[in-house]
């Protein structure tokens, strides 16, 4: 029988796979990281446009470890304007790479899309809350009563969020 934390990951995985909007949203996040991580020059453009101290990871999104997605979504959610600026700069400076220019243009449009912006806020909130519960459930000394309360808290959170 899988542990509760693993079951929570599987539930989120199934939830995101059944939603066209979630697939599109995480595809956009993945495309942003892939575009910038293809070269150190592009990564530098991204970092130069972000406020000092912003942490980004070059790791691709995981299909099974959903709590790790918060690390990918959070910087983009809170630095959307800066990521958009980096994409615009990449669009203007990558004259030798038409594919990069096209990708940057497409991603700028995606980041300006209302549905993407709302999805970013919603997914960040959901992932942040689930990550807190998941971390608690992975502690060495976990009490069944506390675990049940956390799971009930997740259910309540989703009901209120709707």
PDB file of C-alpha atoms in Angstrom:
ATOM      1  CA  UNK A   1       0.000   0.000   0.000  1.00  0.00           C
ATOM      2  CA  UNK A   2       1.484   3.376  -0.971  1.00  0.00           C
ATOM      3  CA  UNK A   3       2.215   5.937   1.707  1.00  0.00           C
ATOM      4  CA  UNK A   4      -0.067   8.961   2.018  1.00  0.00           C
ATOM      5  CA  UNK A   5       2.567  11.308   0.630  1.00  0.00           C
ATOM      6  CA  UNK A   6       3.001   9.152  -2.481  1.00  0.00           C
ATOM      7  CA  UNK A   7      -0.775   8.977  -2.903  1.00  0.00           C
ATOM      8  CA  UNK A   8      -0.941  12.769  -2.694  1.00  0.00           C
ATOM      9  CA  UNK A   9       1.670  13.038  -5.455  1.00  0.00           C
ATOM     10  CA  UNK A  10      -0.251  10.577  -7.636  1.00  0.00           C
ATOM     11  CA  UNK A  11      -3.494  12.490  -7.085  1.00  0.00           C
ATOM     12  CA  UNK A  12      -1.883  15.761  -8.164  1.00  0.00           C
ATOM     13  CA  UNK A  13      -0.277  14.067 -11.144  1.00  0.00           C
ATOM     14  CA  UNK A  14      -3.639  12.696 -12.303  1.00  0.00           C
ATOM     15  CA  UNK A  15      -5.338  16.033 -11.638  1.00  0.00           C
ATOM     16  CA  UNK A  16      -2.889  17.942 -13.824  1.00  0.00           C
ATOM     17  CA  UNK A  17      -3.010  15.379 -16.615  1.00  0.00           C
ATOM     18  CA  UNK A  18      -6.792  15.645 -16.812  1.00  0.00           C
ATOM     19  CA  UNK A  19      -6.788  19.418 -17.226  1.00  0.00           C
ATOM     20  CA  UNK A  20      -5.952  21.021 -20.565  1.00  0.00           C
ATOM     21  CA  UNK A  21      -5.212  24.296 -18.781  1.00  0.00           C
ATOM     22  CA  UNK A  22      -2.755  22.624 -16.386  1.00  0.00           C
ATOM     23  CA  UNK A  23      -1.001  20.832 -19.238  1.00  0.00           C
ATOM     24  CA  UNK A  24      -0.695  24.133 -21.104  1.00  0.00           C
ATOM     25  CA  UNK A  25       0.467  26.032 -18.015  1.00  0.00           C
ATOM     26  CA  UNK A  26       3.190  23.554 -17.051  1.00  0.00           C
ATOM     27  CA  UNK A  27       4.202  23.346 -20.708  1.00  0.00           C
ATOM     28  CA  UNK A  28       4.800  27.114 -20.682  1.00  0.00           C
ATOM     29  CA  UNK A  29       6.868  26.870 -17.489  1.00  0.00           C
ATOM     30  CA  UNK A  30       8.904  24.028 -18.999  1.00  0.00           C
ATOM     31  CA  UNK A  31       9.437  25.928 -22.271  1.00  0.00           C
ATOM     32  CA  UNK A  32      10.723  28.997 -20.393  1.00  0.00           C
ATOM     33  CA  UNK A  33      13.323  26.935 -18.541  1.00  0.00           C
ATOM     34  CA  UNK A  34      14.301  24.968 -21.652  1.00  0.00           C
ATOM     35  CA  UNK A  35      14.713  28.102 -23.771  1.00  0.00           C
ATOM     36  CA  UNK A  36      16.968  29.851 -21.273  1.00  0.00           C
ATOM     37  CA  UNK A  37      18.927  26.787 -20.196  1.00  0.00           C
ATOM     38  CA  UNK A  38      19.968  25.873 -23.754  1.00  0.00           C
ATOM     39  CA  UNK A  39      22.971  28.173 -23.456  1.00  0.00           C
ATOM     40  CA  UNK A  40      24.906  30.027 -20.809  1.00  0.00           C
ATOM     41  CA  UNK A  41      24.425  33.261 -22.787  1.00  0.00           C
ATOM     42  CA  UNK A  42      20.630  32.900 -22.560  1.00  0.00           C
ATOM     43  CA  UNK A  43      20.766  31.918 -18.893  1.00  0.00           C
ATOM     44  CA  UNK A  44      22.823  35.053 -18.211  1.00  0.00           C
ATOM     45  CA  UNK A  45      20.180  37.179 -19.968  1.00  0.00           C
ATOM     46  CA  UNK A  46      17.562  35.691 -17.663  1.00  0.00           C
ATOM     47  CA  UNK A  47      19.641  36.171 -14.512  1.00  0.00           C
ATOM     48  CA  UNK A  48      20.552  39.742 -15.504  1.00  0.00           C
ATOM     49  CA  UNK A  49      16.847  40.606 -15.743  1.00  0.00           C
ATOM     50  CA  UNK A  50      15.943  39.111 -12.364  1.00  0.00           C
ATOM     51  CA  UNK A  51      16.369  40.937  -9.050  1.00  0.00           C
ATOM     52  CA  UNK A  52      19.509  39.987  -7.151  1.00  0.00           C
ATOM     53  CA  UNK A  53      19.048  36.916  -4.979  1.00  0.00           C
ATOM     54  CA  UNK A  54      16.296  35.300  -7.071  1.00  0.00           C
ATOM     55  CA  UNK A  55      16.878  31.556  -7.116  1.00  0.00           C
ATOM     56  CA  UNK A  56      16.155  29.504 -10.209  1.00  0.00           C
ATOM     57  CA  UNK A  57      16.830  25.877 -10.949  1.00  0.00           C
ATOM     58  CA  UNK A  58      17.830  24.475 -14.314  1.00  0.00           C
ATOM     59  CA  UNK A  59      16.162  21.171 -13.546  1.00  0.00           C
ATOM     60  CA  UNK A  60      13.270  20.134 -15.780  1.00  0.00           C
ATOM     61  CA  UNK A  61       9.816  19.741 -14.279  1.00  0.00           C
ATOM     62  CA  UNK A  62       9.234  16.339 -12.737  1.00  0.00           C
ATOM     63  CA  UNK A  63       6.151  14.340 -13.703  1.00  0.00           C
ATOM     64  CA  UNK A  64       6.061  12.458 -10.411  1.00  0.00           C
ATOM     65  CA  UNK A  65       7.460  14.797  -7.751  1.00  0.00           C
ATOM     66  CA  UNK A  66       4.839  17.484  -7.780  1.00  0.00           C
ATOM     67  CA  UNK A  67       6.027  19.162  -4.619  1.00  0.00           C
ATOM     68  CA  UNK A  68       9.261  20.020  -6.439  1.00  0.00           C
ATOM     69  CA  UNK A  69       7.305  22.032  -9.022  1.00  0.00           C
ATOM     70  CA  UNK A  70       6.856  24.828  -6.516  1.00  0.00           C
ATOM     71  CA  UNK A  71      10.570  25.565  -6.990  1.00  0.00           C
ATOM     72  CA  UNK A  72       9.986  26.031 -10.708  1.00  0.00           C
ATOM     73  CA  UNK A  73       6.699  27.934 -10.511  1.00  0.00           C
ATOM     74  CA  UNK A  74       7.544  30.277  -7.621  1.00  0.00           C
ATOM     75  CA  UNK A  75      10.275  32.383  -9.272  1.00  0.00           C
ATOM     76  CA  UNK A  76       8.222  32.829 -12.435  1.00  0.00           C
ATOM     77  CA  UNK A  77       5.058  33.601 -10.469  1.00  0.00           C
ATOM     78  CA  UNK A  78       6.772  36.344  -8.468  1.00  0.00           C
ATOM     79  CA  UNK A  79       9.093  37.588 -11.224  1.00  0.00           C
ATOM     80  CA  UNK A  80       6.785  37.447 -14.268  1.00  0.00           C
ATOM     81  CA  UNK A  81       7.632  40.991 -15.345  1.00  0.00           C
ATOM     82  CA  UNK A  82      11.359  40.265 -15.177  1.00  0.00           C
ATOM     83  CA  UNK A  83      11.029  36.936 -17.009  1.00  0.00           C
ATOM     84  CA  UNK A  84       9.006  38.720 -19.704  1.00  0.00           C
ATOM     85  CA  UNK A  85      11.749  41.374 -19.980  1.00  0.00           C
ATOM     86  CA  UNK A  86      14.362  38.645 -20.372  1.00  0.00           C
ATOM     87  CA  UNK A  87      12.278  37.015 -23.108  1.00  0.00           C
ATOM     88  CA  UNK A  88      11.946  40.378 -24.893  1.00  0.00           C
ATOM     89  CA  UNK A  89      15.717  40.901 -24.652  1.00  0.00           C
ATOM     90  CA  UNK A  90      16.332  37.393 -25.970  1.00  0.00           C
ATOM     91  CA  UNK A  91      13.923  38.120 -28.830  1.00  0.00           C
ATOM     92  CA  UNK A  92      15.876  41.274 -29.738  1.00  0.00           C
ATOM     93  CA  UNK A  93      19.407  39.879 -29.333  1.00  0.00           C
ATOM     94  CA  UNK A  94      19.088  36.367 -30.793  1.00  0.00           C
ATOM     95  CA  UNK A  95      19.220  37.447 -34.422  1.00  0.00           C
ATOM     96  CA  UNK A  96      21.297  34.385 -35.347  1.00  0.00           C
ATOM     97  CA  UNK A  97      18.716  31.922 -33.951  1.00  0.00           C
ATOM     98  CA  UNK A  98      15.250  32.240 -35.518  1.00  0.00           C
ATOM     99  CA  UNK A  99      13.880  29.361 -33.410  1.00  0.00           C
ATOM    100  CA  UNK A 100      14.877  31.132 -30.182  1.00  0.00           C
ATOM    101  CA  UNK A 101      13.290  34.367 -31.397  1.00  0.00           C
ATOM    102  CA  UNK A 102      10.076  32.529 -32.256  1.00  0.00           C
ATOM    103  CA  UNK A 103      10.058  30.714 -28.906  1.00  0.00           C
ATOM    104  CA  UNK A 104      10.660  33.973 -27.035  1.00  0.00           C
ATOM    105  CA  UNK A 105       7.831  35.725 -28.914  1.00  0.00           C
ATOM    106  CA  UNK A 106       5.471  32.844 -28.195  1.00  0.00           C
ATOM    107  CA  UNK A 107       6.371  32.820 -24.503  1.00  0.00           C
ATOM    108  CA  UNK A 108       5.960  36.600 -24.185  1.00  0.00           C
ATOM    109  CA  UNK A 109       2.447  36.199 -25.589  1.00  0.00           C
ATOM    110  CA  UNK A 110       1.783  33.335 -23.178  1.00  0.00           C
ATOM    111  CA  UNK A 111       2.935  35.395 -20.178  1.00  0.00           C
ATOM    112  CA  UNK A 112       0.641  38.225 -21.253  1.00  0.00           C
ATOM    113  CA  UNK A 113      -2.336  35.857 -21.440  1.00  0.00           C
ATOM    114  CA  UNK A 114      -4.878  36.303 -18.633  1.00  0.00           C
ATOM    115  CA  UNK A 115      -5.504  32.552 -18.315  1.00  0.00           C
ATOM    116  CA  UNK A 116      -1.777  31.902 -17.901  1.00  0.00           C
ATOM    117  CA  UNK A 117      -1.445  34.597 -15.238  1.00  0.00           C
ATOM    118  CA  UNK A 118      -4.445  33.310 -13.272  1.00  0.00           C
ATOM    119  CA  UNK A 119      -3.182  29.734 -13.644  1.00  0.00           C
ATOM    120  CA  UNK A 120       0.197  30.805 -12.317  1.00  0.00           C
ATOM    121  CA  UNK A 121      -1.344  32.234  -9.149  1.00  0.00           C
ATOM    122  CA  UNK A 122      -3.664  29.263  -8.615  1.00  0.00           C
ATOM    123  CA  UNK A 123      -1.018  26.608  -9.244  1.00  0.00           C
ATOM    124  CA  UNK A 124       1.478  28.401  -7.030  1.00  0.00           C
ATOM    125  CA  UNK A 125      -1.045  28.525  -4.182  1.00  0.00           C
ATOM    126  CA  UNK A 126      -2.004  24.861  -4.611  1.00  0.00           C
ATOM    127  CA  UNK A 127       1.589  23.650  -4.904  1.00  0.00           C
ATOM    128  CA  UNK A 128       2.713  25.749  -1.939  1.00  0.00           C
ATOM    129  CA  UNK A 129      -0.009  24.345   0.325  1.00  0.00           C
ATOM    130  CA  UNK A 130       0.442  20.756  -0.846  1.00  0.00           C
ATOM    131  CA  UNK A 131       4.215  21.057  -0.430  1.00  0.00           C
ATOM    132  CA  UNK A 132       3.784  22.096   3.213  1.00  0.00           C
ATOM    133  CA  UNK A 133       1.518  19.098   3.882  1.00  0.00           C
ATOM    134  CA  UNK A 134       3.801  16.754   1.955  1.00  0.00           C
ATOM    135  CA  UNK A 135       6.854  17.848   3.953  1.00  0.00           C
ATOM    136  CA  UNK A 136       4.985  17.274   7.207  1.00  0.00           C
ATOM    137  CA  UNK A 137       3.941  13.807   6.094  1.00  0.00           C
ATOM    138  CA  UNK A 138       7.569  12.905   5.321  1.00  0.00           C
ATOM    139  CA  UNK A 139       8.872  13.747   8.792  1.00  0.00           C
ATOM    140  CA  UNK A 140      10.423  10.884  10.751  1.00  0.00           C
ATOM    141  CA  UNK A 141       8.000  11.155  13.652  1.00  0.00           C
ATOM    142  CA  UNK A 142       4.533  11.468  12.134  1.00  0.00           C
ATOM    143  CA  UNK A 143       1.433  10.933  14.225  1.00  0.00           C
ATOM    144  CA  UNK A 144      -1.612   9.442  12.491  1.00  0.00           C
ATOM    145  CA  UNK A 145      -3.886  12.049  14.114  1.00  0.00           C
ATOM    146  CA  UNK A 146      -1.787  14.898  12.752  1.00  0.00           C
ATOM    147  CA  UNK A 147      -1.642  13.265   9.324  1.00  0.00           C
ATOM    148  CA  UNK A 148      -5.428  12.935   9.205  1.00  0.00           C
ATOM    149  CA  UNK A 149      -5.771  16.590  10.220  1.00  0.00           C
ATOM    150  CA  UNK A 150      -3.372  17.628   7.450  1.00  0.00           C
ATOM    151  CA  UNK A 151      -5.244  15.584   4.853  1.00  0.00           C
ATOM    152  CA  UNK A 152      -8.535  17.062   6.036  1.00  0.00           C
ATOM    153  CA  UNK A 153      -6.873  20.455   5.802  1.00  0.00           C
ATOM    154  CA  UNK A 154      -5.976  19.790   2.150  1.00  0.00           C
ATOM    155  CA  UNK A 155      -9.574  18.808   1.401  1.00  0.00           C
ATOM    156  CA  UNK A 156     -10.884  21.885   3.200  1.00  0.00           C
ATOM    157  CA  UNK A 157      -8.356  24.111   1.438  1.00  0.00           C
ATOM    158  CA  UNK A 158      -9.454  22.875  -2.000  1.00  0.00           C
ATOM    159  CA  UNK A 159     -13.130  23.247  -1.114  1.00  0.00           C
ATOM    160  CA  UNK A 160     -12.599  26.844   0.024  1.00  0.00           C
ATOM    161  CA  UNK A 161     -10.347  27.643  -2.914  1.00  0.00           C
ATOM    162  CA  UNK A 162     -13.008  26.568  -5.402  1.00  0.00           C
TER     163      UNK A 162
END
